[in-house]
Structures are given as structure tokens and as C-alpha cells.
Amino acid sequence: MNIIEEIQKSSLKKKVPTFKVGDTVDVHVKIKEGGRERIQIFNGIVIARQGSQAVETFTVRRIVQGEGVERIFPLHSPNIVNVISRRKGRPRRAKLYYLRQRTGKSIKVKERLGEIPGADTIDQTAKKTPAPEKETPKTKNE
Amino acid sequence: MVTELLGKKIGMTQVFAENGDVVPVTVLEVGPCPVLQIKTDKTDGYNAVQVGFGAGKKKNLKKPMAGHLKKSKIEHPQRVIREVRFADGETGSKELEKFKLGDQLKVDIFDGIYKVSVTGVTKGRGFAGMIKRWNKSRGKETHGSNNVREIGSTGSDTRLTHIRPGKHMPGHYGVESVKVLNLEVIRIDKDKNIMLVRGAVAGPNGGYVVVHKTNLVRPAPPKAETKKKSVHGQRK
């Protein structure tokens, strides 16, 4: 198993963006058009984080013209340039799949603003010096 | 030319390609394989090297094998021993002159190789029924049917009073050698004797495999930015 872990380590990012399930985020995705590269921003709510190490992915859901759109991003993909947390959420569960059944305002209500005592790691200072090893289990336990 | 090497399947994971694509890979430990015997046209009628892989416990070494391995100065029994064929005739014999007993063949023989084929032994499934073994569909569970996982009819005619040879039947399934063709080599780690190939390989983790070279060539990358000409005549 160790060899596999080592191989995964080679594709880990040094700086892992910090965000949690329930956050409204901007995902900066590198996109190649012809020969040029540009960065596209995908905005939405993180409804799940899955996997660990290099295999970790997160699912972002947003509503586009009344239609729900979900994208699954590999967290450590070199194409994911940055993930910026715009609005912190306070979910009561780890996977927010119930948002798929909701429309309109009810999607918003589930997310709450404000700090959670003792659980706030998503502030600006933490963003600059992320501690990925510590960060991941916390999100899972939530 | 050494065309194949012995190895072990470590497991699967994923890595990122240069363009950010996720690539599913199987991690293989390939080599080092010591040369145990050199067979030449003159002495054996064909050209080959016998190689081993995977050191076993010394106490399990039987005397006849110990004598055989002693020639290559190897003390541990080898888990797998296999011959790697060389070209017939003089071309092969000449290549064989480069090798001597006890030489270690390593992953680096796959340097620059685009694709390999990997032989593994599939997981054993024991005595399996029709559904698992031959992908048959299931019978009804309700409406009084007892035909849930049965094999169904085995023949048709009263004239043909035997079952046709080759008829799919339940039986032992798995533990068969399966060669997966043309897997792309993603990465080679010479220090750790590790090779990553794209896709799956038959067998359990820890199972022994044989990695074969193929002579496929990596296609040239598509030329960037050649302006597309429209197929239909464009109006100005």
C-alpha cells in the first residue's frame, strides 16, 4: 500500500485550497481553447467532498437558468487553480444531496452565515498557510 | 532484445496527466529479474534467457533448485521462473552474448516503450453459476417461478440426444491467464522498479504478472493551431 501512497503524494498539491461542505465557492478552472489557456470560474455550493489524498474530489452545485448543474472536480487536479470560499455555510451533514430536491429560496436557507465557535478555519489567514493534513479529517467529521 | 519481464501487481490508483486529465493506473512492480540460465541455439535448439522474480524464504529452497541458482550466485528461491525468448538463429545468439548469469534485468528495458501488454492470472471465483460465468440473465423470482438462477434449456431436438460440445454450463471460473493488450506506459520509476500502466490488469493485488513489450509507436501530437478549412465551400 505504501507504494501507492507514494505515487499519490507525487500528484498532491502543495497548497490545498481550504473550504468546506456547504460553502459557496468560486472554482477557478484552467481551460484550454485552441492554443490559449484561460481561467473560467464556476460558482456554486459545495455539496460533497469525497475520497482522500490525491483521489479527493468535491462536487459543486449551482442553478443555471432554473436548471441544476453539478460539477465534480478533483481537488488536486492541476487544472483547479484555486477555490475561493465566498460564503461560509453551516451544514448539519457532510453530504448536501438534499439540496437537489429543493428549488428557489429553500436552497439558500440551509446555508447559514457566521462563525462556528472553534471550527473556523476558513478565514483569510488560514488560506495563505493551509494545513492540508489537518484540514481534511475535520471536514469529514463534520 | 528482452521482450518481457516478470513483475507483481501492487494495486490501482490515479494520477494526473499533463493536461490535467485523471488517468486511472495500475501500479506494477517490475523486476529486478536475475538471469538464471542462458539457452542458446547450440545447446538447447533455441535462444532464451531464464529469469526469476520475487525472493522467497531461504528455508524453502530445495536442493536441486539451490544448485541451479548457485550458478547465478542467488541464495533465495525465486517465486516465479520463466523463459524469455530471443530471436532464432544468429541474431538472437549474438544478443545473448551480452548477458551473463546473475545479471539483473530491470524496468529500464521498457524505457521509451509506448505500450505494453500485461498477463495476469484472474481472481478465482470457484464453482460459478451461469449468471456470473456466462453473463446469463436471471429468471423470475415471483409468479411461481423456480427458475431463478437456473441454466435453462441445454438442447432442443429429440434427434440430437446429446448436449452440444462447448455449451455454456456452470463450472469452475477464474484462475485463468489473461493478457490485457496494449496498455499505455504512464510512468517508470527506475529506482523503485515501479511501472504505471493505464487501465486495469487481471488478477488480485500482489498477483504475479508478465509485462510484454509491444512495438506500437507513440503517435505524434496533433499540430497546434492549423486553421480548420470548412468542408463545404464557404460563401464570401
Short mmCIF file of C-alpha atoms in Angstrom, two decimals:
data_model
loop_
_atom_site.label_atom_id
_atom_site.label_comp_id
_atom_site.label_asym_id
_atom_site.label_seq_id
_atom_site.Cartn_x
_atom_site.Cartn_y
_atom_site.Cartn_z
CA MET A 1 0.00 0.00 0.00
CA ASN A 2 2.92 2.29 0.74
CA ILE A 3 4.00 2.44 -2.87
CA ILE A 4 0.56 3.60 -3.90
CA GLU A 5 0.58 6.29 -1.25
CA GLU A 6 3.92 7.49 -2.51
CA ILE A 7 2.65 7.71 -6.05
CA GLN A 8 -0.35 9.66 -4.85
CA LYS A 9 1.90 12.02 -2.96
CA SER A 10 3.60 12.97 -6.19
CA SER A 11 0.34 14.38 -7.52
CA LEU A 12 -0.70 16.15 -4.32
CA LYS A 13 -0.86 19.91 -4.36
CA LYS A 14 1.41 21.75 -2.03
CA LYS A 15 -1.18 24.37 -1.28
CA VAL A 16 -4.61 22.91 -0.92
CA PRO A 17 -7.44 25.41 -1.01
CA THR A 18 -9.38 25.44 2.22
CA PHE A 19 -13.13 25.21 2.04
CA LYS A 20 -15.84 23.06 3.48
CA VAL A 21 -19.03 21.39 2.51
CA GLY A 22 -21.79 23.99 2.45
CA ASP A 23 -19.55 26.83 1.35
CA THR A 24 -20.43 28.87 -1.66
CA VAL A 25 -17.25 28.87 -3.69
CA ASP A 26 -15.65 30.18 -6.84
CA VAL A 27 -13.73 27.40 -8.54
CA HIS A 28 -11.03 28.70 -10.84
CA VAL A 29 -10.64 26.18 -13.62
CA LYS A 30 -7.95 26.28 -16.25
CA ILE A 31 -9.39 25.80 -19.71
CA LYS A 32 -7.58 25.31 -22.96
CA GLU A 33 -9.10 26.86 -26.01
CA GLY A 34 -7.13 26.11 -29.08
CA GLY A 35 -3.61 27.02 -28.06
CA ARG A 36 -4.56 29.50 -25.39
CA GLU A 37 -5.24 28.99 -21.74
CA ARG A 38 -7.70 30.93 -19.72
CA ILE A 39 -9.35 30.65 -16.36
CA GLN A 40 -13.03 30.01 -16.01
CA ILE A 41 -14.86 30.50 -12.75
CA PHE A 42 -17.53 28.07 -11.67
CA ASN A 43 -19.58 29.38 -8.80
CA GLY A 44 -21.80 27.26 -6.58
CA ILE A 45 -22.34 25.40 -3.34
CA VAL A 46 -20.03 22.58 -2.33
CA ILE A 47 -22.37 19.70 -1.63
CA ALA A 48 -19.85 16.92 -1.07
CA ARG A 49 -16.22 16.09 -0.60
CA GLN A 50 -15.19 12.54 -1.30
CA GLY A 51 -12.07 10.45 -1.18
CA SER A 52 -8.73 11.21 0.35
CA GLN A 53 -5.22 12.07 -0.73
CA ALA A 54 -4.78 12.64 -4.45
CA VAL A 55 -8.09 10.99 -5.22
CA GLU A 56 -10.17 13.55 -3.34
CA THR A 57 -12.95 15.22 -5.28
CA PHE A 58 -15.58 17.79 -4.48
CA THR A 59 -18.97 18.41 -6.01
CA VAL A 60 -20.19 21.92 -6.71
CA ARG A 61 -23.84 22.58 -7.45
CA ARG A 62 -25.32 25.67 -8.94
CA ILE A 63 -28.53 26.67 -10.64
CA VAL A 64 -28.17 27.80 -14.25
CA GLN A 65 -31.32 29.18 -15.82
CA GLY A 66 -33.51 27.22 -13.48
CA GLU A 67 -31.64 24.02 -14.15
CA GLY A 68 -29.42 22.41 -11.53
CA VAL A 69 -25.87 21.84 -12.68
CA GLU A 70 -23.30 19.83 -10.76
CA ARG A 71 -19.64 19.53 -11.49
CA ILE A 72 -17.22 17.18 -9.82
CA PHE A 73 -13.68 18.49 -9.53
CA PRO A 74 -10.60 16.54 -8.50
CA LEU A 75 -9.21 18.64 -5.66
CA HIS A 76 -5.60 18.07 -6.63
CA SER A 77 -6.02 18.48 -10.36
CA PRO A 78 -3.54 20.94 -11.85
CA ASN A 79 -6.47 22.44 -13.71
CA ILE A 80 -8.07 23.61 -10.50
CA VAL A 81 -6.12 26.79 -9.92
CA ASN A 82 -7.92 28.00 -6.85
CA VAL A 83 -11.08 27.59 -4.84
CA ILE A 84 -12.23 30.71 -3.05
CA SER A 85 -14.84 30.49 -0.36
CA ARG A 86 -17.31 33.33 -0.90
CA ARG A 87 -19.81 32.44 1.77
CA LYS A 88 -19.32 30.03 4.59
CA GLY A 89 -22.03 27.51 5.18
CA ARG A 90 -23.11 25.72 8.28
CA PRO A 91 -24.44 22.40 7.15
CA ARG A 92 -25.80 19.78 9.50
CA ARG A 93 -24.46 16.92 7.44
CA ALA A 94 -21.45 16.02 5.35
CA LYS A 95 -23.27 15.46 2.08
CA LEU A 96 -25.84 18.01 1.00
CA TYR A 97 -27.58 15.86 -1.57
CA TYR A 98 -30.94 17.01 -0.22
CA LEU A 99 -30.35 20.32 -2.00
CA ARG A 100 -31.15 18.52 -5.24
CA GLN A 101 -34.75 18.24 -4.17
CA ARG A 102 -35.01 21.90 -3.32
CA THR A 103 -35.70 24.85 -5.52
CA GLY A 104 -35.79 28.60 -5.14
CA LYS A 105 -35.26 30.11 -1.75
CA SER A 106 -35.07 26.87 0.18
CA ILE A 107 -31.64 26.18 -1.25
CA LYS A 108 -30.32 29.31 0.31
CA VAL A 109 -31.83 28.98 3.73
CA LYS A 110 -29.95 25.82 4.51
CA GLU A 111 -26.68 27.68 4.48
CA ARG A 112 -26.03 29.97 7.39
CA LEU A 113 -23.66 32.83 7.77
CA GLY A 114 -21.49 33.39 10.77
CA GLU A 115 -18.69 31.70 12.57
CA ILE A 116 -18.94 28.35 14.19
CA PRO A 117 -17.12 28.52 17.51
CA GLY A 118 -13.93 26.51 17.44
CA ALA A 119 -14.49 25.29 13.93
CA ASP A 120 -13.46 28.34 11.99
CA THR A 121 -10.55 27.53 9.76
CA ILE A 122 -11.74 29.19 6.63
CA ASP A 123 -10.62 32.74 7.30
CA GLN A 124 -8.22 34.64 5.14
CA THR A 125 -5.11 33.92 7.17
CA ALA A 126 -5.71 30.22 7.05
CA LYS A 127 -5.94 30.43 3.33
CA LYS A 128 -2.38 31.55 3.00
CA THR A 129 -0.93 28.84 5.18
CA PRO A 130 -3.18 25.86 4.76
CA ALA A 131 -2.53 22.70 6.67
CA PRO A 132 -3.97 20.10 4.34
CA GLU A 133 -3.38 17.08 6.56
CA LYS A 134 -5.22 18.59 9.45
CA GLU A 135 -7.87 20.10 7.30
CA THR A 136 -9.17 17.04 5.58
CA PRO A 137 -10.25 14.93 8.56
CA LYS A 138 -12.04 17.88 10.09
CA THR A 139 -14.24 18.25 7.09
CA LYS A 140 -15.01 14.61 7.13
CA ASN A 141 -16.03 14.52 10.74
CA GLU A 142 -18.41 17.32 10.33
CA MET B 1 16.15 -7.99 -27.08
CA VAL B 2 14.46 -8.68 -23.80
CA THR B 3 10.81 -8.58 -24.72
CA GLU B 4 9.19 -9.35 -21.41
CA LEU B 5 9.82 -9.17 -17.70
CA LEU B 6 8.22 -10.58 -14.58
CA GLY B 7 6.50 -8.46 -12.01
CA LYS B 8 3.85 -8.06 -9.43
CA LYS B 9 0.61 -6.13 -9.36
CA ILE B 10 0.62 -3.67 -6.49
CA GLY B 11 -2.77 -2.09 -6.95
CA MET B 12 -4.61 0.71 -8.68
CA THR B 13 -4.73 4.43 -8.17
CA GLN B 14 -4.92 7.54 -10.29
CA VAL B 15 -2.53 10.20 -11.44
CA PHE B 16 -2.92 13.43 -13.37
CA ALA B 17 -1.82 13.77 -16.97
CA GLU B 18 0.00 16.87 -18.09
CA ASN B 19 -3.19 18.46 -19.33
CA GLY B 20 -4.90 17.75 -16.01
CA ASP B 21 -6.82 14.68 -17.07
CA VAL B 22 -7.26 11.99 -14.47
CA VAL B 23 -5.55 8.79 -15.57
CA PRO B 24 -6.52 5.50 -13.90
CA VAL B 25 -3.36 3.48 -13.47
CA THR B 26 -2.27 0.07 -12.29
CA VAL B 27 0.94 0.09 -10.28
CA LEU B 28 3.27 -2.75 -11.22
CA GLU B 29 6.50 -3.75 -9.58
CA VAL B 30 8.59 -4.95 -12.50
CA GLY B 31 11.89 -6.67 -11.88
CA PRO B 32 14.66 -6.85 -10.94
CA CYS B 33 14.82 -10.25 -12.58
CA PRO B 34 18.08 -12.17 -12.23
CA VAL B 35 19.24 -14.20 -15.21
CA LEU B 36 19.31 -17.83 -14.10
CA GLN B 37 20.19 -19.64 -17.30
CA ILE B 38 21.12 -18.77 -20.84
CA LYS B 39 19.81 -21.07 -23.52
CA THR B 40 21.37 -20.89 -26.93
CA ASP B 41 20.72 -22.36 -30.32
CA LYS B 42 23.72 -24.62 -29.99
CA THR B 43 22.92 -26.15 -26.66
CA ASP B 44 19.15 -26.06 -26.50
CA GLY B 45 17.96 -25.51 -30.03
CA TYR B 46 16.56 -22.05 -29.32
CA ASN B 47 17.63 -18.73 -27.83
CA ALA B 48 16.28 -17.62 -24.48
CA VAL B 49 17.19 -16.43 -21.04
CA GLN B 50 15.63 -17.89 -17.95
CA VAL B 51 14.77 -15.21 -15.42
CA GLY B 52 13.36 -15.29 -11.92
CA PHE B 53 11.40 -12.84 -9.84
CA GLY B 54 10.50 -12.37 -6.20
CA ALA B 55 12.77 -13.68 -3.50
CA GLY B 56 11.20 -16.34 -1.32
CA LYS B 57 12.31 -17.73 2.03
CA LYS B 58 15.69 -19.31 2.12
CA LYS B 59 14.48 -22.27 4.19
CA ASN B 60 12.11 -23.21 1.38
CA LEU B 61 14.94 -23.62 -1.06
CA LYS B 62 15.12 -27.21 -2.31
CA LYS B 63 18.50 -28.67 -3.08
CA PRO B 64 18.06 -29.16 -6.82
CA MET B 65 16.90 -25.55 -7.13
CA ALA B 66 19.71 -24.40 -4.86
CA GLY B 67 22.19 -25.99 -7.23
CA HIS B 68 20.56 -24.33 -10.20
CA LEU B 69 20.53 -20.90 -8.57
CA LYS B 70 24.07 -21.26 -7.30
CA LYS B 71 25.37 -20.80 -10.81
CA SER B 72 23.94 -17.30 -10.75
CA LYS B 73 25.01 -16.75 -7.14
CA ILE B 74 21.47 -16.43 -5.89
CA GLU B 75 20.63 -17.68 -2.43
CA HIS B 76 16.90 -17.19 -2.25
CA PRO B 77 14.33 -19.27 -4.08
CA GLN B 78 12.51 -17.42 -6.84
CA ARG B 79 8.75 -17.12 -6.70
CA VAL B 80 8.39 -17.18 -10.46
CA ILE B 81 10.77 -18.52 -13.06
CA ARG B 82 10.16 -18.00 -16.72
CA GLU B 83 11.95 -18.05 -20.02
CA VAL B 84 12.18 -15.01 -22.23
CA ARG B 85 12.59 -15.99 -25.85
CA PHE B 86 15.06 -14.28 -28.15
CA ALA B 87 15.12 -14.23 -31.90
CA ASP B 88 16.05 -17.52 -33.52
CA GLY B 89 19.35 -18.05 -35.26
CA GLU B 90 22.41 -15.92 -35.10
CA THR B 91 20.74 -12.61 -34.39
CA GLY B 92 19.44 -13.96 -31.11
CA SER B 93 22.67 -15.72 -30.20
CA LYS B 94 24.60 -12.52 -30.67
CA GLU B 95 22.28 -10.60 -28.40
CA LEU B 96 22.59 -13.28 -25.78
CA GLU B 97 26.32 -12.75 -25.59
CA LYS B 98 25.65 -9.53 -23.71
CA PHE B 99 24.10 -11.41 -20.81
CA LYS B 100 25.76 -13.47 -18.16
CA LEU B 101 24.36 -15.46 -15.26
CA GLY B 102 23.24 -13.36 -12.33
CA ASP B 103 22.63 -10.22 -14.37
CA GLN B 104 19.70 -8.21 -13.12
CA LEU B 105 17.11 -7.22 -15.71
CA LYS B 106 15.28 -4.11 -14.62
CA VAL B 107 12.37 -1.90 -15.59
CA ASP B 108 14.63 0.31 -17.63
CA ILE B 109 14.34 -2.14 -20.52
CA PHE B 110 10.91 -0.59 -21.00
CA ASP B 111 12.40 2.88 -21.39
CA GLY B 112 10.76 4.71 -24.23
CA ILE B 113 8.21 1.99 -24.76
CA TYR B 114 4.80 3.41 -25.55
CA LYS B 115 2.57 0.46 -24.81
CA VAL B 116 2.89 -2.88 -23.09
CA SER B 117 0.71 -5.95 -22.71
CA VAL B 118 0.33 -7.49 -19.29
CA THR B 119 -0.51 -11.09 -18.48
CA GLY B 120 -2.04 -11.85 -15.12
CA VAL B 121 -3.96 -14.69 -13.54
CA THR B 122 -7.56 -13.70 -12.81
CA LYS B 123 -9.10 -13.95 -9.37
CA GLY B 124 -10.55 -17.36 -8.58
CA ARG B 125 -14.34 -17.48 -8.37
CA GLY B 126 -14.75 -21.15 -7.54
CA PHE B 127 -17.65 -23.10 -8.98
CA ALA B 128 -19.69 -20.34 -10.56
CA GLY B 129 -23.19 -20.41 -11.99
CA MET B 130 -24.41 -19.29 -15.36
CA ILE B 131 -25.02 -15.70 -14.40
CA LYS B 132 -21.56 -14.95 -13.09
CA ARG B 133 -19.69 -17.14 -15.52
CA TRP B 134 -21.50 -16.50 -18.79
CA ASN B 135 -23.46 -13.31 -18.10
CA LYS B 136 -26.82 -15.05 -18.48
CA SER B 137 -29.89 -13.24 -17.27
CA ARG B 138 -31.91 -14.29 -14.29
CA GLY B 139 -35.32 -15.97 -14.21
CA LYS B 140 -38.35 -14.59 -12.45
CA GLU B 141 -38.45 -14.72 -8.70
CA THR B 142 -42.21 -14.33 -8.49
CA HIS B 143 -45.28 -15.72 -10.26
CA GLY B 144 -44.49 -19.23 -9.09
CA SER B 145 -41.21 -19.40 -10.93
CA ASN B 146 -38.48 -21.57 -9.55
CA ASN B 147 -36.18 -20.70 -12.39
CA VAL B 148 -34.19 -18.09 -10.53
CA ARG B 149 -30.58 -18.78 -11.44
CA GLU B 150 -31.06 -21.98 -13.40
CA ILE B 151 -29.18 -22.80 -16.56
CA GLY B 152 -32.29 -23.18 -18.70
CA SER B 153 -32.51 -25.49 -21.66
CA THR B 154 -29.40 -27.33 -22.75
CA GLY B 155 -30.59 -28.67 -26.07
CA SER B 156 -33.52 -28.72 -28.41
CA ASP B 157 -34.08 -31.67 -30.63
CA THR B 158 -35.13 -35.20 -29.90
CA ARG B 159 -32.87 -36.27 -32.71
CA LEU B 160 -29.88 -34.67 -31.08
CA THR B 161 -29.72 -36.74 -27.95
CA HIS B 162 -26.57 -35.24 -26.56
CA ILE B 163 -25.50 -31.80 -25.38
CA ARG B 164 -23.52 -29.94 -27.94
CA PRO B 165 -19.86 -29.53 -27.17
CA GLY B 166 -18.96 -26.10 -25.86
CA LYS B 167 -22.39 -25.50 -24.34
CA HIS B 168 -22.16 -22.85 -21.63
CA MET B 169 -22.57 -24.51 -18.26
CA PRO B 170 -21.84 -23.73 -14.63
CA GLY B 171 -18.37 -24.71 -13.55
CA HIS B 172 -15.06 -23.51 -12.33
CA TYR B 173 -14.42 -19.86 -13.16
CA GLY B 174 -11.39 -17.67 -12.73
CA VAL B 175 -7.72 -18.53 -12.14
CA GLU B 176 -7.03 -18.28 -15.82
CA SER B 177 -4.24 -16.46 -17.53
CA VAL B 178 -5.48 -13.27 -19.18
CA LYS B 179 -3.36 -10.95 -21.27
CA VAL B 180 -4.52 -7.36 -21.43
CA LEU B 181 -3.22 -5.90 -24.65
CA ASN B 182 -1.66 -2.52 -25.32
CA LEU B 183 -1.72 -0.65 -22.04
CA GLU B 184 -0.08 2.74 -22.18
CA VAL B 185 3.02 3.16 -20.04
CA ILE B 186 2.39 6.25 -17.95
CA ARG B 187 5.45 6.39 -15.75
CA ILE B 188 8.57 4.37 -14.94
CA ASP B 189 10.45 4.68 -11.67
CA LYS B 190 13.81 3.02 -12.12
CA ASP B 191 14.90 3.39 -8.51
CA LYS B 192 11.86 1.65 -7.12
CA ASN B 193 11.32 -0.72 -10.06
CA ILE B 194 7.84 0.65 -10.50
CA MET B 195 5.84 1.00 -13.66
CA LEU B 196 2.46 2.64 -14.06
CA VAL B 197 0.23 1.50 -16.87
CA ARG B 198 -3.09 2.96 -17.89
CA GLY B 199 -6.05 0.79 -17.05
CA ALA B 200 -6.66 -2.49 -15.30
CA VAL B 201 -4.64 -5.68 -15.18
CA ALA B 202 -6.02 -9.15 -14.46
CA GLY B 203 -5.52 -10.66 -11.04
CA PRO B 204 -5.54 -9.69 -7.39
CA ASN B 205 -3.20 -7.16 -5.81
CA GLY B 206 0.04 -8.97 -5.15
CA GLY B 207 -0.54 -11.32 -8.06
CA TYR B 208 2.35 -12.10 -10.37
CA VAL B 209 2.28 -10.70 -13.89
CA VAL B 210 4.33 -10.76 -17.04
CA VAL B 211 4.89 -7.46 -18.82
CA HIS B 212 5.44 -7.74 -22.57
CA LYS B 213 6.81 -5.09 -24.86
CA THR B 214 4.80 -4.07 -27.88
CA ASN B 215 6.16 -2.38 -30.95
CA LEU B 216 3.50 0.30 -31.08
CA VAL B 217 4.81 3.81 -31.55
CA ARG B 218 3.50 6.86 -29.78
CA PRO B 219 1.51 8.91 -32.26
CA ALA B 220 2.84 12.36 -32.99
CA PRO B 221 0.98 15.06 -31.07
CA PRO B 222 -1.59 16.86 -33.21
CA LYS B 223 -0.23 20.02 -34.74
CA ALA B 224 -1.36 23.01 -32.78
CA GLU B 225 -3.40 25.68 -34.47
CA THR B 226 -3.81 24.66 -38.02
CA LYS B 227 -6.76 26.66 -39.22
CA LYS B 228 -9.65 24.44 -39.99
CA LYS B 229 -10.84 24.57 -43.54
CA SER B 230 -14.54 24.22 -43.82
CA VAL B 231 -15.62 21.09 -45.57
CA HIS B 232 -18.30 22.81 -47.55
CA GLY B 233 -17.41 25.73 -49.70
CA GLN B 234 -17.80 28.90 -47.74
CA ARG B 235 -19.59 31.81 -49.25
CA LYS B 236 -17.89 35.13 -49.10
#
